[in-house]
Coordinates of C-alpha atoms in Angstrom, one line a residue:
M1 CA 22.9 8.1 -2.2
E2 CA 20.7 10.9 -0.8
Y3 CA 18.5 13.7 -2.1
I4 CA 18.3 17.2 -0.5
I5 CA 14.8 18.5 -0.9
K6 CA 14.1 22.2 -0.6
S7 CA 10.7 23.9 -0.9
P8 CA 9.7 26.5 -3.5
E9 CA 9.7 30.1 -2.3
G10 CA 6.4 31.9 -2.1
M11 CA 3.3 30.7 -3.9
W12 CA 3.7 27.5 -5.8
Q13 CA 1.4 25.3 -7.8
A14 CA 1.2 21.7 -9.0
D15 CA -1.0 20.0 -11.5
V16 CA -0.2 16.3 -10.9
M17 CA -1.1 13.3 -13.0
L18 CA -1.0 10.7 -10.1
P19 CA 0.3 7.2 -10.7
A20 CA -2.3 4.5 -11.2
S21 CA -3.3 2.5 -8.2
K22 CA -0.9 -0.3 -7.4
S23 CA -3.6 -2.1 -5.4
I24 CA -6.0 -2.1 -8.3
S25 CA -3.4 -2.8 -11.0
N26 CA -2.1 -5.9 -9.3
R27 CA -5.5 -7.3 -8.7
A28 CA -6.6 -6.5 -12.2
L29 CA -3.6 -8.3 -13.6
I30 CA -4.4 -11.5 -11.8
L31 CA -8.1 -11.3 -12.7
N32 CA -7.2 -10.5 -16.3
A33 CA -5.0 -13.6 -16.4
L34 CA -7.7 -15.8 -14.8
S35 CA -10.2 -14.6 -17.4
Y36 CA -7.8 -15.4 -20.3
S37 CA -8.5 -11.9 -21.5
P38 CA -7.3 -10.6 -24.9
F39 CA -7.6 -7.0 -23.5
P40 CA -4.5 -5.3 -22.1
I41 CA -5.1 -3.5 -18.8
Q42 CA -5.2 0.3 -19.4
N43 CA -3.3 2.8 -17.2
L44 CA -1.4 0.2 -15.4
S45 CA 0.7 1.4 -12.5
D46 CA 4.4 2.1 -13.4
C47 CA 5.7 1.0 -10.1
D48 CA 8.1 -1.8 -9.3
D49 CA 5.5 -4.1 -7.7
T50 CA 3.4 -4.0 -10.9
H51 CA 6.4 -4.4 -13.2
V52 CA 7.5 -7.6 -11.4
L53 CA 4.0 -9.0 -11.6
V54 CA 3.7 -8.2 -15.3
R55 CA 7.0 -9.9 -16.0
A56 CA 6.0 -13.0 -14.1
L57 CA 2.6 -13.3 -15.8
E58 CA 4.1 -12.7 -19.3
S59 CA 7.1 -15.0 -18.7
N60 CA 7.7 -18.5 -19.9
E61 CA 10.0 -19.1 -16.9
R62 CA 9.4 -21.4 -14.0
D63 CA 11.5 -19.5 -11.4
F64 CA 10.4 -16.0 -10.3
D65 CA 12.2 -13.3 -8.3
I66 CA 9.6 -10.7 -7.2
Q67 CA 12.2 -8.7 -5.4
A68 CA 10.6 -6.6 -2.6
A69 CA 7.0 -6.8 -4.0
G70 CA 4.9 -8.2 -1.2
T71 CA 1.6 -8.0 -3.2
A72 CA 3.2 -9.9 -6.0
M73 CA 4.5 -12.6 -3.6
R74 CA 1.1 -13.2 -2.1
F75 CA -0.9 -13.0 -5.3
L76 CA 1.5 -15.1 -7.4
T77 CA 1.7 -17.8 -4.7
A78 CA -2.0 -18.3 -4.9
F79 CA -2.1 -18.0 -8.7
L80 CA 0.7 -20.4 -9.4
A81 CA -0.8 -22.9 -7.0
K82 CA -3.6 -23.5 -9.5
I83 CA -1.4 -23.4 -12.7
M84 CA -0.1 -26.9 -13.7
G85 CA 3.6 -27.1 -13.4
E86 CA 6.5 -26.7 -10.8
W87 CA 7.4 -23.2 -9.9
T88 CA 9.7 -21.4 -7.5
I89 CA 9.2 -17.9 -6.2
T90 CA 11.7 -15.8 -4.2
G91 CA 12.6 -12.2 -3.4
T92 CA 15.0 -9.9 -1.5
E93 CA 16.5 -10.7 1.9
R94 CA 13.7 -8.6 3.5
M95 CA 11.1 -10.6 1.6
K96 CA 12.7 -13.8 2.8
N97 CA 11.9 -12.6 6.3
R98 CA 8.3 -11.6 5.7
P99 CA 6.0 -14.4 6.9
I100 CA 3.8 -16.3 4.4
R101 CA 2.8 -19.4 6.4
V102 CA -0.8 -18.3 6.8
L103 CA -1.4 -18.2 3.1
V104 CA 0.6 -21.4 2.4
D105 CA -1.2 -23.3 5.0
A106 CA -4.6 -22.1 3.7
L107 CA -3.7 -23.1 0.1
N108 CA -2.3 -26.5 1.1
S109 CA -5.6 -27.2 3.0
L110 CA -7.5 -26.4 -0.2
G111 CA -5.5 -29.0 -2.2
A112 CA -2.3 -27.1 -3.1
R113 CA 1.2 -28.4 -2.7
I114 CA 3.6 -25.7 -1.6
E115 CA 7.0 -26.3 0.2
Y116 CA 9.5 -24.0 1.8
I117 CA 12.9 -24.0 0.1
E118 CA 14.9 -22.4 3.0
K119 CA 13.2 -21.2 6.3
E120 CA 10.0 -22.7 7.4
G121 CA 7.1 -20.3 7.1
F122 CA 9.0 -17.8 4.8
P123 CA 9.9 -17.5 1.1
P124 CA 11.4 -18.8 -1.1
L125 CA 8.7 -21.3 -2.1
R126 CA 8.5 -24.3 -4.3
I127 CA 5.0 -24.6 -5.8
F128 CA 3.6 -27.7 -7.5
G129 CA 0.6 -26.3 -9.4
S130 CA -2.5 -28.3 -10.0
A131 CA -6.3 -28.1 -9.9
L132 CA -7.5 -27.0 -6.4
Q133 CA -10.3 -28.8 -4.6
G134 CA -11.4 -25.8 -2.6
G135 CA -13.9 -26.0 0.3
E136 CA -14.3 -24.3 3.6
I137 CA -11.5 -22.7 5.7
S138 CA -11.1 -20.3 8.5
L139 CA -8.5 -17.5 8.8
A140 CA -7.9 -14.9 11.5
G141 CA -9.4 -11.6 10.4
D142 CA -6.4 -9.7 11.5
V143 CA -4.0 -11.2 9.0
S144 CA -2.9 -9.2 6.0
S145 CA -5.8 -8.6 3.6
Q146 CA -3.5 -9.6 0.8
Y147 CA -3.6 -13.2 2.0
I148 CA -7.4 -13.0 1.9
S149 CA -7.5 -11.3 -1.5
A150 CA -5.1 -13.9 -3.0
L151 CA -7.4 -16.7 -1.9
L152 CA -10.6 -14.9 -3.0
M153 CA -9.3 -14.2 -6.5
I154 CA -8.6 -17.9 -7.3
A155 CA -11.7 -19.1 -5.3
P156 CA -14.1 -19.4 -8.3
T157 CA -11.6 -21.6 -10.2
M158 CA -11.6 -24.3 -7.4
E159 CA -13.7 -27.4 -7.9
K160 CA -15.9 -26.7 -4.8
G161 CA -15.4 -22.9 -4.7
L162 CA -14.5 -21.4 -1.4
V163 CA -16.3 -20.5 1.9
L164 CA -13.9 -18.3 3.9
H165 CA -14.6 -17.6 7.6
L166 CA -12.8 -14.7 9.1
T167 CA -12.4 -15.1 12.8
G168 CA -12.0 -12.3 15.3
H169 CA -11.6 -8.6 14.3
V170 CA -11.4 -8.2 10.5
I171 CA -8.7 -5.6 9.5
S172 CA -8.2 -3.8 6.2
K173 CA -11.8 -4.6 5.1
P174 CA -11.8 -2.0 2.3
Y175 CA -9.1 -4.0 0.6
I176 CA -11.2 -7.1 0.7
Q177 CA -14.2 -5.1 -0.6
L178 CA -11.9 -3.8 -3.4
T179 CA -11.0 -7.3 -4.4
L180 CA -14.7 -8.4 -4.4
Q181 CA -15.7 -5.4 -6.5
L182 CA -13.0 -6.0 -9.1
M183 CA -14.0 -9.7 -9.2
K184 CA -17.5 -8.6 -9.9
Q185 CA -16.3 -6.4 -12.8
F186 CA -14.7 -9.5 -14.3
G187 CA -18.0 -11.4 -14.0
V188 CA -17.6 -13.3 -10.7
E189 CA -20.2 -12.9 -7.9
A190 CA -19.3 -13.4 -4.2
E191 CA -21.5 -13.0 -1.2
W192 CA -21.0 -12.1 2.4
L193 CA -22.8 -14.4 4.9
G194 CA -23.1 -12.2 7.9
E195 CA -20.2 -9.9 8.9
S196 CA -17.3 -12.4 8.6
T197 CA -18.0 -15.2 6.1
I198 CA -17.5 -14.9 2.3
R199 CA -18.7 -17.5 -0.1
V200 CA -17.5 -17.8 -3.7
A201 CA -19.1 -20.5 -5.8
P202 CA -17.3 -22.2 -8.7
Q203 CA -17.7 -20.0 -11.8
S204 CA -15.8 -18.5 -14.7
Y205 CA -14.2 -15.0 -15.0
Q206 CA -15.2 -13.0 -18.1
P207 CA -12.7 -10.9 -20.1
V208 CA -13.5 -7.2 -20.0
P209 CA -11.7 -4.0 -21.0
F210 CA -10.4 -2.4 -17.8
T211 CA -8.9 1.0 -16.9
V212 CA -7.1 1.5 -13.6
E213 CA -8.0 4.5 -11.3
A214 CA -5.2 6.8 -9.9
D215 CA -3.8 6.0 -6.5
W216 CA -5.3 7.6 -3.4
S217 CA -2.3 6.6 -1.4
A218 CA -0.1 8.7 -3.7
A219 CA -2.6 11.5 -3.4
S220 CA -2.1 11.6 0.4
Y221 CA 1.5 13.0 0.0
W222 CA 0.1 16.0 -1.9
F223 CA -2.7 16.5 0.8
E224 CA 0.2 16.5 3.3
M225 CA 2.0 19.2 1.3
M226 CA -1.1 21.3 1.2
A227 CA -1.4 21.0 5.0
L228 CA 2.2 22.1 5.5
A229 CA 2.6 24.7 2.7
P230 CA 2.2 28.4 3.5
Q231 CA 0.9 29.0 0.0
A232 CA 0.1 26.5 -2.7
H233 CA -2.4 25.5 -5.4
I234 CA -2.5 21.8 -6.0
C235 CA -4.7 19.9 -8.5
L236 CA -4.6 16.1 -8.7
Q237 CA -5.7 14.2 -11.8
G238 CA -7.1 10.6 -12.2
L239 CA -9.0 10.2 -8.9
F240 CA -12.6 9.0 -8.7
K241 CA -14.9 10.7 -6.2
H242 CA -16.7 7.4 -5.4
S243 CA -13.7 5.2 -5.1
F244 CA -13.4 1.6 -3.9
Q245 CA -9.9 2.4 -2.6
G246 CA -9.8 2.4 1.2
D247 CA -7.2 5.1 1.2
A248 CA -9.7 7.5 -0.2
M249 CA -10.5 8.0 3.5
G250 CA -7.4 10.2 3.5
A251 CA -9.4 13.1 2.1
R252 CA -11.8 13.0 5.1
L253 CA -9.0 12.7 7.6
F254 CA -7.1 15.6 6.1
A255 CA -10.2 17.7 6.5
Q256 CA -9.3 17.6 10.2
L257 CA -5.9 18.9 9.4
G258 CA -7.1 22.0 7.5
V259 CA -7.2 20.6 3.9
G260 CA -10.4 20.6 1.9
C261 CA -10.9 19.3 -1.7
D262 CA -13.2 19.9 -4.6
F263 CA -13.9 17.5 -7.4
V264 CA -13.9 19.7 -10.5
E265 CA -11.8 18.5 -13.5
G266 CA -9.6 16.7 -11.1
V267 CA -9.3 17.2 -7.3
T268 CA -8.3 20.7 -6.3
L269 CA -6.9 21.0 -2.8
R270 CA -7.5 24.1 -0.6
R271 CA -6.6 25.3 2.9
T272 CA -9.5 25.7 5.3
G273 CA -7.6 26.8 8.4
Q274 CA -9.8 24.4 10.5
I275 CA -7.3 22.1 12.4
T276 CA -8.3 19.7 15.1
R277 CA -6.6 19.9 18.5
K278 CA -5.8 16.1 18.4
L279 CA -6.2 13.5 15.7
V280 CA -7.5 10.1 16.9
H281 CA -8.1 7.4 14.3
N282 CA -8.2 3.7 13.8
F283 CA -6.1 2.9 10.7
V284 CA -7.2 -0.7 10.6
N285 CA -8.8 -0.1 7.1
E286 CA -6.1 2.2 5.7
P287 CA -2.7 1.3 7.3
D288 CA -0.7 2.7 4.4
L289 CA -1.7 6.2 5.4
A290 CA -0.3 6.0 8.9
Q291 CA 3.2 7.3 8.0
T292 CA 1.7 10.3 6.1
F293 CA -0.5 11.3 9.0
A294 CA 2.2 10.7 11.7
V295 CA 4.6 13.1 9.9
T296 CA 1.9 15.7 9.1
C297 CA 0.5 15.8 12.6
A298 CA 3.9 16.2 14.2
L299 CA 4.9 19.0 11.9
L300 CA 1.6 20.8 12.5
N301 CA 2.1 20.3 16.3
V302 CA -1.1 18.2 16.5
P303 CA -1.0 15.4 19.0
F304 CA -2.3 12.1 17.8
Y305 CA -3.4 8.6 18.9
F306 CA -3.4 6.0 16.1
N307 CA -4.4 2.4 16.5
G308 CA -5.2 -0.5 14.2
L309 CA -1.6 -0.5 13.1
Q310 CA -0.9 -4.2 13.7
T311 CA 0.3 -4.9 10.1
L312 CA 2.8 -2.1 10.1
R313 CA 5.6 -4.2 11.7
I314 CA 5.6 -6.7 8.8
K315 CA 5.5 -4.2 5.9
E316 CA 8.6 -3.3 3.8
T317 CA 10.1 -2.4 7.2
D318 CA 8.9 -2.2 10.8
R319 CA 7.1 1.1 10.1
I320 CA 6.3 1.9 13.7
A321 CA 10.0 1.6 14.7
A322 CA 11.1 3.6 11.6
L323 CA 8.6 6.4 12.3
K324 CA 9.8 6.7 16.0
T325 CA 13.4 6.7 14.9
E326 CA 13.2 9.2 12.1
L327 CA 10.7 11.7 13.7
K328 CA 13.0 11.7 16.8
K329 CA 15.7 13.1 14.5
L330 CA 13.3 16.0 13.8
G331 CA 12.6 16.5 17.5
Y332 CA 9.4 14.5 18.1
V333 CA 9.2 11.7 20.6
L334 CA 6.6 9.1 19.5
K335 CA 5.5 6.2 21.7
D336 CA 4.0 2.8 20.9
P337 CA 2.4 1.8 24.3
S338 CA 0.7 -1.4 23.0
E339 CA 0.5 -3.5 19.9
G340 CA -0.9 -1.7 16.9
V341 CA -0.8 1.7 18.7
L342 CA 1.4 4.8 17.8
M343 CA 0.9 8.1 19.6
W344 CA 2.4 11.5 20.1
D345 CA 1.4 13.6 23.1
G346 CA 3.4 16.7 22.2
E347 CA 6.7 15.6 23.8
R348 CA 9.7 17.1 22.1
C349 CA 13.5 16.6 22.2
E350 CA 16.4 18.3 20.6
S351 CA 16.5 17.8 16.9
E352 CA 19.5 16.8 14.9
T353 CA 21.4 19.7 13.2
N354 CA 21.3 18.2 9.7
P355 CA 19.3 15.0 9.8
I356 CA 19.2 12.4 7.1
I357 CA 16.0 10.5 6.9
N358 CA 16.6 6.8 6.5
T359 CA 14.1 5.0 4.3
Y360 CA 14.7 1.3 5.2
E361 CA 13.9 0.1 1.7
D362 CA 10.4 1.5 2.3
H363 CA 8.9 3.8 -0.4
R364 CA 6.4 5.3 2.0
M365 CA 9.1 6.5 4.3
A366 CA 10.6 8.6 1.5
L367 CA 7.2 9.8 0.3
A368 CA 5.9 10.8 3.7
F369 CA 9.1 12.6 4.8
A370 CA 9.8 14.6 1.6
P371 CA 7.2 17.2 2.5
V372 CA 9.2 18.0 5.6
A373 CA 11.1 20.4 3.3
L374 CA 8.1 22.8 3.5
V375 CA 8.7 23.5 7.2
R376 CA 12.5 23.5 7.3
K377 CA 14.4 26.4 5.6
E378 CA 17.4 24.2 5.1
G379 CA 15.3 21.5 3.5
I380 CA 15.4 17.8 4.3
R381 CA 17.8 15.0 3.3
I382 CA 16.3 11.7 2.2
A383 CA 18.6 8.6 2.0
N384 CA 18.1 6.1 -0.8
P385 CA 15.4 8.2 -2.5
H386 CA 14.9 5.7 -5.4
V387 CA 12.8 3.5 -3.2
V388 CA 9.8 5.6 -4.4
S389 CA 9.9 3.5 -7.6
K390 CA 8.0 0.8 -5.6
S391 CA 4.8 2.8 -5.9
Y392 CA 5.4 6.3 -7.2
P393 CA 8.3 6.3 -9.7
H394 CA 7.9 9.9 -10.9
F395 CA 7.5 11.5 -7.5
W396 CA 10.8 13.4 -7.6
E397 CA 10.0 14.6 -11.1
H398 CA 6.6 15.9 -9.9
L399 CA 8.2 17.8 -7.1
L400 CA 10.7 19.4 -9.5
A401 CA 7.8 20.4 -11.8
A402 CA 6.1 22.0 -8.8
G403 CA 9.1 24.2 -8.1
F404 CA 10.9 22.1 -5.4
S405 CA 14.7 21.8 -5.5
V406 CA 15.8 18.1 -5.6
E407 CA 19.6 17.7 -5.5
S408 CA 21.8 14.7 -5.0

């Protein structure tokens, strides 16, 4: 299946109630469960990743299929490791090829017992849940922050707590800070010892009412549309000006691509006309924004040099390869000269006549490429458009409400 997206004619406007943050929702669900809270989480994300986590936490089953939800796989693995019983957890074929050894090894060293059912180092897993001893461990700082967050959230429930040393360069630090801030809201204190060690003493979570903020990652696609639209008025609802989400950095980056924003009864976007000649940025703290900015820069004819993208190859797809392939269909030749680097120096090639953007079971490919419709009179074709349900289920409806044409 595919959608053909065409832009509105002339001036268009959108007043968008953004989806709730998936990152906050999934952390809050685990913390709510660990606190044995009677309060339901308010404004939970309506995305697939959150749905599978809700089903698992509310289920009386022992076998869980989390489908393509990487966050749920990591967080549930740690959570189940401390819950008495025998559990299995699996997912899609892509999930069975996403590595999890780093987390499993760490948990086993802290007293867990987790085994691989099929391929060594990958899901599916068999987990024998029990009380965890805890203690002191080291992890490379450049592993997925979801591994680190999974360990931190269960750390206060361990008999000895946890001292976690992060070695080398620490990536995605805002996601770690987000986890620690949310833990604090549920009554647990953690402390940084220097720049790379986190200590969490044994303590108890406290149940609290909690409301989830809107998703800054989802907001980035509307910033992209403002950057590309000849005429538009866009207001985004549910965002916090002082947000713990790392992807709030997107607003500052889009200022270099001619988009300003004002926090007045929501976030109102505006064109400034001030566009940098080249965008250089290290995305180590906000890797989920890389696709948005790669597409936006190319379409604005702004060369870019992005680094800090080491984790992009193990996301829902190899996002670096996917970006190179799909942007080439539109006539842009991207390069990845070294690990974690993606760049465009302005090199062009002949574009395909009627390209179809493949999405590779990756929601962010569909979301980042849909705004291409604003610069192509014939619109843009998006394959398997329903992948947006992973993080932004109502995206196509929001485009329709803004005046876009979305046809299958």
